[in-house]
mmCIF file of N, CA and C in Angstrom:
data_model
loop_
_atom_site.group_PDB
_atom_site.id
_atom_site.type_symbol
_atom_site.label_atom_id
_atom_site.label_comp_id
_atom_site.label_asym_id
_atom_site.label_seq_id
_atom_site.Cartn_x
_atom_site.Cartn_y
_atom_site.Cartn_z
ATOM 1 N N MET A 236 31.917 9.316 -27.742
ATOM 2 C CA MET A 236 32.969 7.967 -28.313
ATOM 3 C C MET A 236 33.786 8.712 -29.271
ATOM 4 N N PHE A 237 35.110 7.555 -28.742
ATOM 5 C CA PHE A 237 36.179 8.484 -30.271
ATOM 6 C C PHE A 237 36.637 7.535 -31.220
ATOM 7 N N THR A 238 36.669 7.879 -31.840
ATOM 8 C CA THR A 238 37.458 6.853 -32.822
ATOM 9 C C THR A 238 38.709 6.604 -33.136
ATOM 10 N N ILE A 239 39.585 6.619 -31.500
ATOM 11 C CA ILE A 239 40.677 6.529 -31.320
ATOM 12 C C ILE A 239 40.624 6.138 -29.748
ATOM 13 N N ASP A 240 41.655 6.147 -30.136
ATOM 14 C CA ASP A 240 41.809 5.517 -27.928
ATOM 15 C C ASP A 240 42.422 6.620 -27.438
ATOM 16 N N THR A 241 41.256 6.572 -26.532
ATOM 17 C CA THR A 241 42.314 7.986 -25.581
ATOM 18 C C THR A 241 43.701 8.216 -24.559
ATOM 19 N N GLU A 242 43.434 6.603 -24.129
ATOM 20 C CA GLU A 242 44.416 6.612 -23.453
ATOM 21 C C GLU A 242 45.904 6.386 -23.975
ATOM 22 N N SER A 243 45.711 5.555 -25.135
ATOM 23 C CA SER A 243 46.867 5.680 -26.310
ATOM 24 C C SER A 243 47.429 5.873 -27.698
ATOM 25 N N GLY A 244 46.405 6.566 -27.900
ATOM 26 C CA GLY A 244 46.356 7.218 -28.932
ATOM 27 C C GLY A 244 45.625 6.297 -30.397
ATOM 28 N N PHE A 245 45.983 4.778 -30.238
ATOM 29 C CA PHE A 245 45.655 3.712 -30.580
ATOM 30 C C PHE A 245 44.860 4.069 -31.395
ATOM 31 N N PRO A 246 45.218 4.141 -33.512
ATOM 32 C CA PRO A 246 43.939 4.362 -34.815
ATOM 33 C C PRO A 246 42.869 3.495 -34.470
ATOM 34 N N ASP A 247 43.655 2.396 -34.159
ATOM 35 C CA ASP A 247 42.488 1.056 -35.031
ATOM 36 C C ASP A 247 41.614 0.793 -33.815
ATOM 37 N N VAL A 248 40.290 1.213 -32.846
ATOM 38 C CA VAL A 248 39.484 1.330 -31.990
ATOM 39 C C VAL A 248 38.524 2.384 -32.128
ATOM 40 N N VAL A 249 37.134 2.170 -32.012
ATOM 41 C CA VAL A 249 36.244 3.006 -30.755
ATOM 42 C C VAL A 249 36.494 2.736 -30.055
ATOM 43 N N TYR A 250 36.889 3.919 -28.966
ATOM 44 C CA TYR A 250 36.231 3.821 -28.348
ATOM 45 C C TYR A 250 35.040 4.442 -27.226
ATOM 46 N N ILE A 251 34.200 3.900 -27.044
ATOM 47 C CA ILE A 251 32.154 4.114 -26.556
ATOM 48 C C ILE A 251 32.491 3.951 -25.051
ATOM 49 N N THR A 252 32.222 4.955 -24.273
ATOM 50 C CA THR A 252 31.446 5.187 -23.003
ATOM 51 C C THR A 252 30.022 5.867 -22.538
ATOM 52 N N GLY A 253 29.335 5.127 -21.670
ATOM 53 C CA GLY A 253 27.462 5.384 -21.585
ATOM 54 C C GLY A 253 26.825 5.300 -20.938
ATOM 55 N N ALA A 254 26.340 6.144 -19.971
ATOM 56 C CA ALA A 254 25.532 5.252 -18.578
ATOM 57 C C ALA A 254 24.218 6.263 -18.717
ATOM 58 N N TYR A 255 23.622 6.014 -17.699
ATOM 59 C CA TYR A 255 22.377 6.362 -17.800
ATOM 60 C C TYR A 255 21.753 8.120 -18.238
ATOM 61 N N GLY A 256 20.791 8.580 -17.990
ATOM 62 C CA GLY A 256 20.541 10.300 -17.896
ATOM 63 C C GLY A 256 21.480 10.538 -19.321
ATOM 64 N N LEU A 257 21.539 12.302 -18.647
ATOM 65 C CA LEU A 257 22.274 12.762 -20.194
ATOM 66 C C LEU A 257 23.875 12.534 -19.744
ATOM 67 N N GLY A 258 24.417 12.784 -20.685
ATOM 68 C CA GLY A 258 26.109 12.039 -20.635
ATOM 69 C C GLY A 258 27.147 13.451 -19.590
ATOM 70 N N GLU A 259 26.510 14.753 -19.548
ATOM 71 C CA GLU A 259 26.792 15.533 -18.653
ATOM 72 C C GLU A 259 27.960 14.508 -17.364
ATOM 73 N N ASN A 260 27.479 13.921 -15.942
ATOM 74 C CA ASN A 260 28.090 12.803 -15.323
ATOM 75 C C ASN A 260 29.365 12.754 -15.844
ATOM 76 N N ILE A 261 28.726 12.348 -16.436
ATOM 77 C CA ILE A 261 30.864 11.198 -17.548
ATOM 78 C C ILE A 261 32.078 12.288 -17.803
ATOM 79 N N VAL A 262 31.337 13.478 -18.714
ATOM 80 C CA VAL A 262 32.680 14.871 -19.437
ATOM 81 C C VAL A 262 32.508 15.208 -17.262
ATOM 82 N N GLN A 263 32.071 15.308 -16.658
ATOM 83 C CA GLN A 263 32.552 16.249 -15.566
ATOM 84 C C GLN A 263 33.624 14.889 -14.884
ATOM 85 N N GLY A 264 33.655 13.766 -14.461
ATOM 86 C CA GLY A 264 34.087 12.082 -13.873
ATOM 87 C C GLY A 264 33.013 12.006 -12.893
ATOM 88 N N VAL A 265 31.307 12.009 -12.949
ATOM 89 C CA VAL A 265 31.290 11.931 -10.878
ATOM 90 C C VAL A 265 30.303 10.540 -11.120
ATOM 91 N N ILE A 266 30.615 9.635 -12.519
ATOM 92 C CA ILE A 266 29.766 8.276 -11.894
ATOM 93 C C ILE A 266 30.985 7.696 -13.059
ATOM 94 N N ASN A 267 30.931 7.165 -12.901
ATOM 95 C CA ASN A 267 31.274 5.354 -13.464
ATOM 96 C C ASN A 267 30.999 4.517 -14.585
ATOM 97 N N PRO A 268 31.326 4.382 -16.101
ATOM 98 C CA PRO A 268 30.506 4.644 -17.175
ATOM 99 C C PRO A 268 30.807 3.178 -17.906
ATOM 100 N N ASP A 269 29.892 2.646 -18.417
ATOM 101 C CA ASP A 269 30.255 1.636 -18.538
ATOM 102 C C ASP A 269 31.103 1.941 -19.812
ATOM 103 N N GLU A 270 32.431 1.084 -19.598
ATOM 104 C CA GLU A 270 32.873 1.211 -21.366
ATOM 105 C C GLU A 270 32.872 -0.084 -22.225
ATOM 106 N N PHE A 271 33.313 0.546 -23.726
ATOM 107 C CA PHE A 271 33.540 -1.049 -24.840
ATOM 108 C C PHE A 271 35.219 -0.203 -25.656
ATOM 109 N N TYR A 272 34.998 -1.241 -25.945
ATOM 110 C CA TYR A 272 36.082 -0.929 -27.183
ATOM 111 C C TYR A 272 36.297 -2.411 -28.266
ATOM 112 N N VAL A 273 35.937 -1.694 -29.385
ATOM 113 C CA VAL A 273 36.083 -1.898 -31.331
ATOM 114 C C VAL A 273 36.843 -1.304 -31.434
ATOM 115 N N PHE A 274 37.289 -2.882 -32.587
ATOM 116 C CA PHE A 274 38.324 -3.364 -33.121
ATOM 117 C C PHE A 274 37.711 -2.914 -34.863
ATOM 118 N N LYS A 275 38.258 -1.832 -35.051
ATOM 119 C CA LYS A 275 37.969 -1.147 -36.118
ATOM 120 C C LYS A 275 38.249 -2.862 -38.175
ATOM 121 N N PRO A 276 39.243 -3.018 -37.677
ATOM 122 C CA PRO A 276 39.632 -3.801 -38.542
ATOM 123 C C PRO A 276 38.611 -4.646 -39.003
ATOM 124 N N CYS A 277 38.133 -5.595 -38.011
ATOM 125 C CA CYS A 277 37.016 -6.417 -36.991
ATOM 126 C C CYS A 277 35.594 -5.575 -37.966
ATOM 127 N N ILE A 278 35.839 -4.398 -37.255
ATOM 128 C CA ILE A 278 34.263 -4.454 -38.339
ATOM 129 C C ILE A 278 34.254 -4.445 -39.551
ATOM 130 N N LYS A 279 35.288 -4.198 -40.093
ATOM 131 C CA LYS A 279 35.855 -3.360 -41.383
ATOM 132 C C LYS A 279 35.663 -4.987 -42.475
ATOM 133 N N ALA A 280 36.162 -6.593 -41.969
ATOM 134 C CA ALA A 280 36.095 -7.516 -42.654
ATOM 135 C C ALA A 280 35.033 -8.283 -41.735
ATOM 136 N N ASN A 281 33.870 -8.249 -40.905
ATOM 137 C CA ASN A 281 32.520 -8.435 -40.519
ATOM 138 C C ASN A 281 33.316 -9.965 -39.990
ATOM 139 N N TYR A 282 34.598 -9.161 -38.653
ATOM 140 C CA TYR A 282 35.078 -10.291 -37.755
ATOM 141 C C TYR A 282 33.663 -10.050 -36.704
ATOM 142 N N LYS A 283 33.695 -10.621 -35.383
ATOM 143 C CA LYS A 283 33.290 -10.251 -34.228
ATOM 144 C C LYS A 283 34.722 -9.075 -33.736
ATOM 145 N N PRO A 284 34.273 -7.738 -33.429
ATOM 146 C CA PRO A 284 34.838 -6.337 -33.498
ATOM 147 C C PRO A 284 35.106 -5.958 -31.576
ATOM 148 N N ILE A 285 34.066 -6.554 -31.089
ATOM 149 C CA ILE A 285 34.307 -5.474 -29.309
ATOM 150 C C ILE A 285 35.027 -6.891 -29.281
ATOM 151 N N ILE A 286 36.441 -5.568 -28.521
ATOM 152 C CA ILE A 286 37.709 -6.519 -28.171
ATOM 153 C C ILE A 286 37.401 -6.734 -26.385
ATOM 154 N N GLN A 287 36.412 -4.745 -26.114
ATOM 155 C CA GLN A 287 36.399 -5.367 -24.564
ATOM 156 C C GLN A 287 35.514 -4.585 -23.707
ATOM 157 N N LYS A 288 34.447 -5.052 -22.938
ATOM 158 C CA LYS A 288 33.409 -3.995 -22.243
ATOM 159 C C LYS A 288 33.603 -4.310 -21.097
ATOM 160 N N THR A 289 33.586 -2.866 -20.447
ATOM 161 C CA THR A 289 34.106 -3.655 -18.556
ATOM 162 C C THR A 289 32.555 -2.187 -17.866
ATOM 163 N N LEU A 290 31.422 -3.183 -17.088
ATOM 164 C CA LEU A 290 30.481 -2.718 -16.265
ATOM 165 C C LEU A 290 30.808 -1.563 -15.991
ATOM 166 N N GLY A 291 30.806 -0.729 -15.522
ATOM 167 C CA GLY A 291 30.576 0.890 -14.772
ATOM 168 C C GLY A 291 29.153 1.016 -13.446
ATOM 169 N N SER A 292 29.671 1.336 -12.754
ATOM 170 C CA SER A 292 29.139 1.332 -11.689
ATOM 171 C C SER A 292 27.803 2.686 -11.798
ATOM 172 N N LYS A 293 28.145 4.021 -11.848
ATOM 173 C CA LYS A 293 26.586 4.563 -12.570
ATOM 174 C C LYS A 293 25.648 4.624 -10.721
ATOM 175 N N GLU A 294 25.909 4.862 -9.931
ATOM 176 C CA GLU A 294 24.754 4.358 -9.289
ATOM 177 C C GLU A 294 24.284 6.064 -9.183
ATOM 178 N N ILE A 295 24.381 6.657 -9.934
ATOM 179 C CA ILE A 295 23.271 7.984 -10.075
ATOM 180 C C ILE A 295 23.391 8.531 -12.250
ATOM 181 N N LYS A 296 22.142 9.227 -12.650
ATOM 182 C CA LYS A 296 21.961 9.880 -13.552
ATOM 183 C C LYS A 296 21.686 11.134 -13.325
ATOM 184 N N MET A 297 21.830 12.206 -14.578
ATOM 185 C CA MET A 297 21.266 13.376 -15.098
ATOM 186 C C MET A 297 19.678 13.718 -16.059
ATOM 187 N N ILE A 298 18.722 13.606 -15.464
ATOM 188 C CA ILE A 298 17.806 14.045 -16.014
ATOM 189 C C ILE A 298 16.659 15.325 -16.606
ATOM 190 N N TYR A 299 16.949 15.400 -17.298
ATOM 191 C CA TYR A 299 15.904 16.887 -17.889
ATOM 192 C C TYR A 299 14.077 16.134 -17.193
ATOM 193 N N THR A 300 13.359 17.405 -16.264
ATOM 194 C CA THR A 300 12.609 16.603 -16.118
ATOM 195 C C THR A 300 11.427 17.822 -16.627
ATOM 196 N N LEU A 301 9.796 17.167 -16.553
ATOM 197 C CA LEU A 301 8.969 17.712 -17.450
ATOM 198 C C LEU A 301 8.901 18.987 -17.974
ATOM 199 N N GLU A 302 9.767 19.868 -16.885
ATOM 200 C CA GLU A 302 8.983 21.207 -16.985
ATOM 201 C C GLU A 302 10.632 21.647 -17.880
ATOM 202 N N GLY A 303 11.416 20.720 -18.399
ATOM 203 C CA GLY A 303 12.450 21.381 -18.587
ATOM 204 C C GLY A 303 13.716 21.524 -17.642
ATOM 205 N N GLU A 304 13.668 21.614 -16.349
ATOM 206 C CA GLU A 304 14.700 22.137 -15.317
ATOM 207 C C GLU A 304 15.838 20.652 -14.941
ATOM 208 N N VAL A 305 16.401 21.171 -14.470
ATOM 209 C CA VAL A 305 17.733 19.198 -14.729
ATOM 210 C C VAL A 305 18.070 18.497 -13.568
ATOM 211 N N GLN A 306 17.647 17.204 -13.293
ATOM 212 C CA GLN A 306 18.097 17.085 -11.684
ATOM 213 C C GLN A 306 19.157 15.870 -11.926
ATOM 214 N N PRO A 307 20.508 16.982 -11.687
ATOM 215 C CA PRO A 307 21.235 16.535 -11.406
ATOM 216 C C PRO A 307 22.079 15.173 -10.501
ATOM 217 N N ARG A 308 20.868 13.905 -9.787
ATOM 218 C CA ARG A 308 21.206 13.534 -9.181
ATOM 219 C C ARG A 308 21.298 12.694 -8.454
ATOM 220 N N ILE A 309 19.609 11.716 -9.476
ATOM 221 C CA ILE A 309 19.111 10.823 -9.058
ATOM 222 C C ILE A 309 19.801 9.425 -9.275
ATOM 223 N N SER A 310 19.352 8.777 -8.164
ATOM 224 C CA SER A 310 20.020 7.484 -7.754
ATOM 225 C C SER A 310 19.512 6.457 -8.789
ATOM 226 N N LEU A 311 20.709 5.545 -8.681
ATOM 227 C CA LEU A 311 19.042 4.030 -10.207
ATOM 228 C C LEU A 311 18.783 3.036 -8.535
ATOM 229 N N SER A 312 18.427 3.086 -9.242
ATOM 230 C CA SER A 312 17.964 1.305 -8.506
ATOM 231 C C SER A 312 19.226 0.343 -8.411
ATOM 232 N N PRO A 313 19.289 -0.066 -7.395
ATOM 233 C CA PRO A 313 20.242 -1.952 -6.754
ATOM 234 C C PRO A 313 20.866 -2.742 -8.860
ATOM 235 N N HIS A 314 19.573 -2.882 -9.124
ATOM 236 C CA HIS A 314 20.076 -3.925 -10.358
ATOM 237 C C HIS A 314 20.209 -3.117 -11.603
ATOM 238 N N ARG A 315 19.967 -1.863 -11.299
ATOM 239 C CA ARG A 315 20.452 -1.344 -12.848
ATOM 240 C C ARG A 315 21.701 -0.436 -12.299
ATOM 241 N N ARG A 316 22.190 0.354 -11.617
ATOM 242 C CA ARG A 316 23.321 0.324 -11.503
ATOM 243 C C ARG A 316 24.437 -0.906 -10.641
ATOM 244 N N GLY A 317 25.273 -0.899 -11.667
ATOM 245 C CA GLY A 317 26.708 -1.861 -11.890
ATOM 246 C C GLY A 317 26.360 -3.159 -12.210
ATOM 247 N N GLN A 318 25.094 -3.797 -12.795
ATOM 248 C CA GLN A 318 24.414 -4.835 -13.122
ATOM 249 C C GLN A 318 24.373 -5.206 -13.847
ATOM 250 N N ILE A 319 23.746 -4.602 -15.742
ATOM 251 C CA ILE A 319 23.771 -4.621 -16.576
ATOM 252 C C ILE A 319 24.213 -3.045 -17.290
ATOM 253 N N PHE A 320 24.490 -3.502 -18.674
ATOM 254 C CA PHE A 320 24.943 -2.838 -19.394
ATOM 255 C C PHE A 320 24.279 -2.164 -20.235
ATOM 256 N N ILE A 321 25.045 -0.657 -19.971
ATOM 257 C CA ILE A 321 23.808 0.301 -21.031
ATOM 258 C C ILE A 321 23.099 -0.066 -23.021
ATOM 259 N N LEU A 322 24.150 -0.320 -23.082
ATOM 260 C CA LEU A 322 24.283 -1.219 -24.236
ATOM 261 C C LEU A 322 23.809 -2.663 -24.704
ATOM 262 N N SER A 323 23.400 -3.347 -25.848
ATOM 263 C CA SER A 323 23.100 -4.617 -25.803
ATOM 264 C C SER A 323 24.687 -4.027 -27.365
ATOM 265 N N ASP A 324 25.359 -5.468 -27.521
ATOM 266 C CA ASP A 324 26.569 -5.883 -27.916
ATOM 267 C C ASP A 324 26.274 -5.435 -29.619
ATOM 268 N N GLU A 325 25.355 -6.129 -30.554
ATOM 269 C CA GLU A 325 24.204 -5.430 -31.731
ATOM 270 C C GLU A 325 24.476 -4.199 -31.697
ATOM 271 N N GLU A 326 23.844 -2.541 -30.182
ATOM 272 C CA GLU A 326 23.431 -1.009 -30.367
ATOM 273 C C GLU A 326 25.145 -0.543 -30.590
ATOM 274 N N ILE A 327 26.556 -0.892 -29.242
ATOM 275 C CA ILE A 327 27.311 -1.188 -29.881
ATOM 276 C C ILE A 327 28.243 -1.518 -30.429
ATOM 277 N N ILE A 328 27.817 -2.675 -32.347
ATOM 278 C CA ILE A 328 29.035 -2.587 -33.118
ATOM 279 C C ILE A 328 28.266 -1.171 -34.137
ATOM 280 N N LYS A 329 25.980 -1.234 -33.937
ATOM 281 C CA LYS A 329 26.045 -0.221 -34.249
ATOM 282 C C LYS A 329 26.336 1.144 -34.267
ATOM 283 N N LEU A 330 26.828 1.587 -32.802
ATOM 284 C CA LEU A 330 27.972 2.622 -32.521
ATOM 285 C C LEU A 330 28.518 2.982 -32.998
ATOM 286 N N ALA A 331 29.836 1.846 -33.923
ATOM 287 C CA ALA A 331 30.958 1.917 -34.432
ATOM 288 C C ALA A 331 31.954 2.290 -35.161
ATOM 289 N N GLU A 332 30.331 1.420 -36.061
ATOM 290 C CA GLU A 332 29.769 1.452 -37.445
ATOM 291 C C GLU A 332 29.736 3.454 -37.621
ATOM 292 N N TRP A 333 29.045 3.259 -36.691
ATOM 293 C CA TRP A 333 28.441 4.717 -37.017
ATOM 294 C C TRP A 333 30.069 5.566 -37.482
ATOM 295 N N GLY A 334 30.513 5.669 -36.241
ATOM 296 C CA GLY A 334 31.855 6.162 -35.115
ATOM 297 C C GLY A 334 33.145 6.093 -36.693
ATOM 298 N N ILE A 335 33.035 5.080 -37.503
ATOM 299 C CA ILE A 335 33.786 4.927 -38.481
ATOM 300 C C ILE A 335 33.240 5.886 -39.637
ATOM 301 N N LYS A 336 32.543 5.937 -39.929
ATOM 302 C CA LYS A 336 31.576 6.441 -41.573
ATOM 303 C C LYS A 336 32.149 7.582 -40.771
ATOM 304 N N ILE A 337 31.605 8.411 -39.329
ATOM 305 C CA ILE A 337 31.942 9.989 -39.604
ATOM 306 C C ILE A 337 33.364 9.851 -39.846
ATOM 307 N N GLU A 338 34.362 8.962 -38.768
ATOM 308 C CA GLU A 338 35.748 9.787 -39.434
ATOM 309 C C GLU A 338 36.170 9.048 -40.498
ATOM 310 N N ASP A 339 35.552 9.366 -41.660
ATOM 311 C CA ASP A 339 36.071 8.425 -42.459
ATOM 312 C C ASP A 339 35.941 9.850 -43.466
ATOM 313 N N HIS A 340 34.018 10.485 -43.485
ATOM 314 C CA HIS A 340 33.785 10.940 -44.291
ATOM 315 C C HIS A 340 34.218 12.495 -43.344
ATOM 316 N N TYR A 341 35.300 12.947 -42.460
ATOM 317 C CA TYR A 341 35.670 13.412 -42.440
ATOM 318 C C TYR A 341 37.542 13.638 -42.212
ATOM 319 N N SER A 342 38.236 12.374 -42.394
ATOM 320 C CA SER A 342 39.129 12.160 -42.880
ATOM 321 C C SER A 342 39.799 12.698 -44.446
ATOM 322 N N LYS A 343 38.147 12.044 -45.393
ATOM 323 C CA LYS A 343 37.800 12.529 -46.444
ATOM 324 C C LYS A 343 38.149 13.954 -46.459
ATOM 325 N N LYS A 344 37.336 14.145 -46.560
ATOM 326 C CA LYS A 344 37.106 15.996 -46.401
ATOM 327 C C LYS A 344 38.260 16.674 -46.210
ATOM 328 N N ALA A 345 38.635 15.820 -44.979
ATOM 329 C CA ALA A 345 40.512 17.514 -44.878
ATOM 330 C C ALA A 345 41.880 16.583 -45.338
ATOM 331 N N GLY A 346 41.239 15.636 -46.043
ATOM 332 C CA GLY A 346 42.321 15.527 -46.656
ATOM 333 C C GLY A 346 43.210 14.096 -45.955
ATOM 334 N N VAL A 347 43.097 13.803 -44.428
ATOM 335 C CA VAL A 347 44.278 14.011 -43.679
ATOM 336 C C VAL A 347 43.462 12.288 -42.508
ATOM 337 N N TYR A 348 43.751 11.807 -42.172
ATOM 338 C CA TYR A 348 43.064 11.653 -40.788
ATOM 339 C C TYR A 348 42.219 11.966 -39.828
ATOM 340 N N ARG A 349 41.020 11.918 -39.108
ATOM 341 C CA ARG A 349 41.118 12.800 -38.665
ATOM 342 C C ARG A 349 39.837 11.890 -37.493
ATOM 343 N N PRO A 350 40.774 11.769 -36.577
ATOM 344 C CA PRO A 350 40.125 10.863 -35.021
ATOM 345 C C PRO A 350 39.296 11.952 -34.921
ATOM 346 N N MET A 351 37.278 11.195 -34.406
ATOM 347 C CA MET A 351 36.254 11.809 -33.884
ATOM 348 C C MET A 351 36.211 11.625 -32.205
ATOM 349 N N ASP A 352 35.840 11.979 -31.805
ATOM 350 C CA ASP A 352 34.759 12.841 -30.583
ATOM 351 C C ASP A 352 33.113 13.049 -30.912
ATOM 352 N N ILE A 353 32.747 12.520 -30.748
ATOM 353 C CA ILE A 353 31.244 12.101 -31.757
ATOM 354 C C ILE A 353 30.624 11.558 -29.987
ATOM 355 N N GLU A 354 29.300 12.916 -29.501
ATOM 356 C CA GLU A 354 28.699 12.654 -29.029
ATOM 357 C C GLU A 354 26.549 11.761 -28.875
ATOM 358 N N TRP A 355 26.442 11.053 -28.703
ATOM 359 C CA TRP A 355 25.556 10.209 -29.109
ATOM 360 C C TRP A 355 24.386 9.858 -27.936
ATOM 361 N N ALA A 356 23.586 9.439 -28.504
ATOM 362 C CA ALA A 356 22.458 8.960 -26.951
ATOM 363 C C ALA A 356 21.349 8.104 -27.802
ATOM 364 N N LYS A 357 20.376 7.088 -26.386
ATOM 365 C CA LYS A 357 19.822 6.738 -26.719
ATOM 366 C C LYS A 357 18.577 6.837 -25.981
ATOM 367 N N ASP A 358 17.641 6.546 -26.493
ATOM 368 C CA ASP A 358 15.856 7.564 -26.351
ATOM 369 C C ASP A 358 14.991 6.252 -25.734
ATOM 370 N N GLY A 359 15.082 7.408 -24.338
ATOM 371 C CA GLY A 359 15.487 6.121 -23.227
ATOM 372 C C GLY A 359 13.079 5.401 -23.667
ATOM 373 N N ILE A 360 12.543 6.009 -24.762
ATOM 374 C CA ILE A 360 11.254 5.640 -24.665
ATOM 375 C C ILE A 360 11.485 4.797 -25.974
ATOM 376 N N THR A 361 12.210 5.348 -27.020
ATOM 377 C CA THR A 361 12.198 4.266 -28.467
ATOM 378 C C THR A 361 13.449 3.114 -28.107
ATOM 379 N N GLN A 362 14.561 3.826 -27.869
ATOM 380 C CA GLN A 362 15.634 2.654 -27.637
ATOM 381 C C GLN A 362 16.261 2.944 -28.716
ATOM 382 N N GLU A 363 15.849 3.999 -29.885
ATOM 383 C CA GLU A 363 16.383 4.153 -30.348
ATOM 384 C C GLU A 363 18.361 4.948 -30.835
ATOM 385 N N LEU A 364 18.700 4.809 -31.530
ATOM 386 C CA LEU A 364 20.213 5.798 -30.764
ATOM 387 C C LEU A 364 19.557 6.501 -31.674
ATOM 388 N N PHE A 365 21.323 7.076 -31.407
ATOM 389 C CA PHE A 365 20.953 8.917 -32.080
ATOM 390 C C PHE A 365 23.546 9.488 -32.715
ATOM 391 N N ILE A 366 23.164 9.627 -33.468
ATOM 392 C CA ILE A 366 23.738 10.961 -33.233
ATOM 393 C C ILE A 366 24.115 12.080 -33.154
ATOM 394 N N LEU A 367 24.923 12.497 -32.298
ATOM 395 C CA LEU A 367 24.012 14.587 -31.439
ATOM 396 C C LEU A 367 25.158 15.380 -31.814
ATOM 397 N N GLN A 368 26.119 15.015 -32.068
ATOM 398 C CA GLN A 368 26.953 15.714 -32.652
ATOM 399 C C GLN A 368 28.424 14.853 -33.317
ATOM 400 N N ALA A 369 29.276 15.620 -34.168
ATOM 401 C CA ALA A 369 30.693 15.036 -33.988
ATOM 402 C C ALA A 369 31.626 16.100 -34.732
ATOM 403 N N ARG A 370 33.154 15.736 -33.715
ATOM 404 C CA ARG A 370 34.091 17.546 -33.406
ATOM 405 C C ARG A 370 35.031 16.609 -33.760
ATOM 406 N N PRO A 371 35.902 17.355 -34.311
ATOM 407 C CA PRO A 371 37.550 16.378 -34.446
ATOM 408 C C PRO A 371 37.887 16.032 -32.709
ATOM 409 N N GLU A 372 38.687 14.416 -32.713
ATOM 410 C CA GLU A 372 39.316 14.840 -31.785
ATOM 411 C C GLU A 372 41.034 15.404 -30.986
ATOM 412 N N THR A 373 40.432 16.103 -30.347
ATOM 413 C CA THR A 373 42.161 17.383 -30.199
ATOM 414 C C THR A 373 42.994 16.763 -29.358
ATOM 415 N N VAL A 374 43.165 15.688 -28.154
ATOM 416 C CA VAL A 374 44.175 15.505 -27.713
ATOM 417 C C VAL A 374 45.268 14.533 -28.546
ATOM 418 N N LYS A 375 44.476 12.926 -27.837
ATOM 419 C CA LYS A 375 46.021 12.137 -29.024
ATOM 420 C C LYS A 375 46.414 12.588 -30.436
ATOM 421 N N SER A 376 45.162 13.196 -31.296
ATOM 422 C CA SER A 376 45.681 13.011 -32.598
ATOM 423 C C SER A 376 46.306 13.858 -32.409
ATOM 424 N N GLN A 377 46.657 15.077 -31.737
ATOM 425 C CA GLN A 377 47.500 16.203 -32.223
ATOM 426 C C GLN A 377 49.034 15.851 -31.501
ATOM 427 N N GLU A 378 48.854 15.295 -30.980
ATOM 428 C CA GLU A 378 50.230 14.728 -29.704
ATOM 429 C C GLU A 378 51.902 14.042 -31.410
ATOM 430 N N PRO A 379 52.335 13.868 -30.864
ATOM 431 C CA PRO A 379 53.529 13.447 -32.595
ATOM 432 C C PRO A 379 54.050 11.963 -32.723
#
């Protein structure tokens, strides 16, 4: 999740991507994840904030086995493969709200606008959402 548009540098959106399993396949560009854009001003004003949802094909997932080994290419069933979004609208909004809070916190701490690159996860058993780590976004936010 980024609190800036990673293509244009537009600061008023939260851009969320996700797929099943570990996020490494997204980072490496191996899969086509689901993508969500949330408009920050609408979140703050309590309007419907999701402005775009794109269904990814999500053909494979990477998981840990019970023994702790990584299985990098597990095929997904046709039902999960490009048929359903990995997040509900409520989950998308919750992640975006968390992203904005994290961005606001670090921007205040730094004394300047600080868009963030945030890793998140959804537990496969409990369905709970978690923030794993956050760091400053270092590409678009550094351009003049």
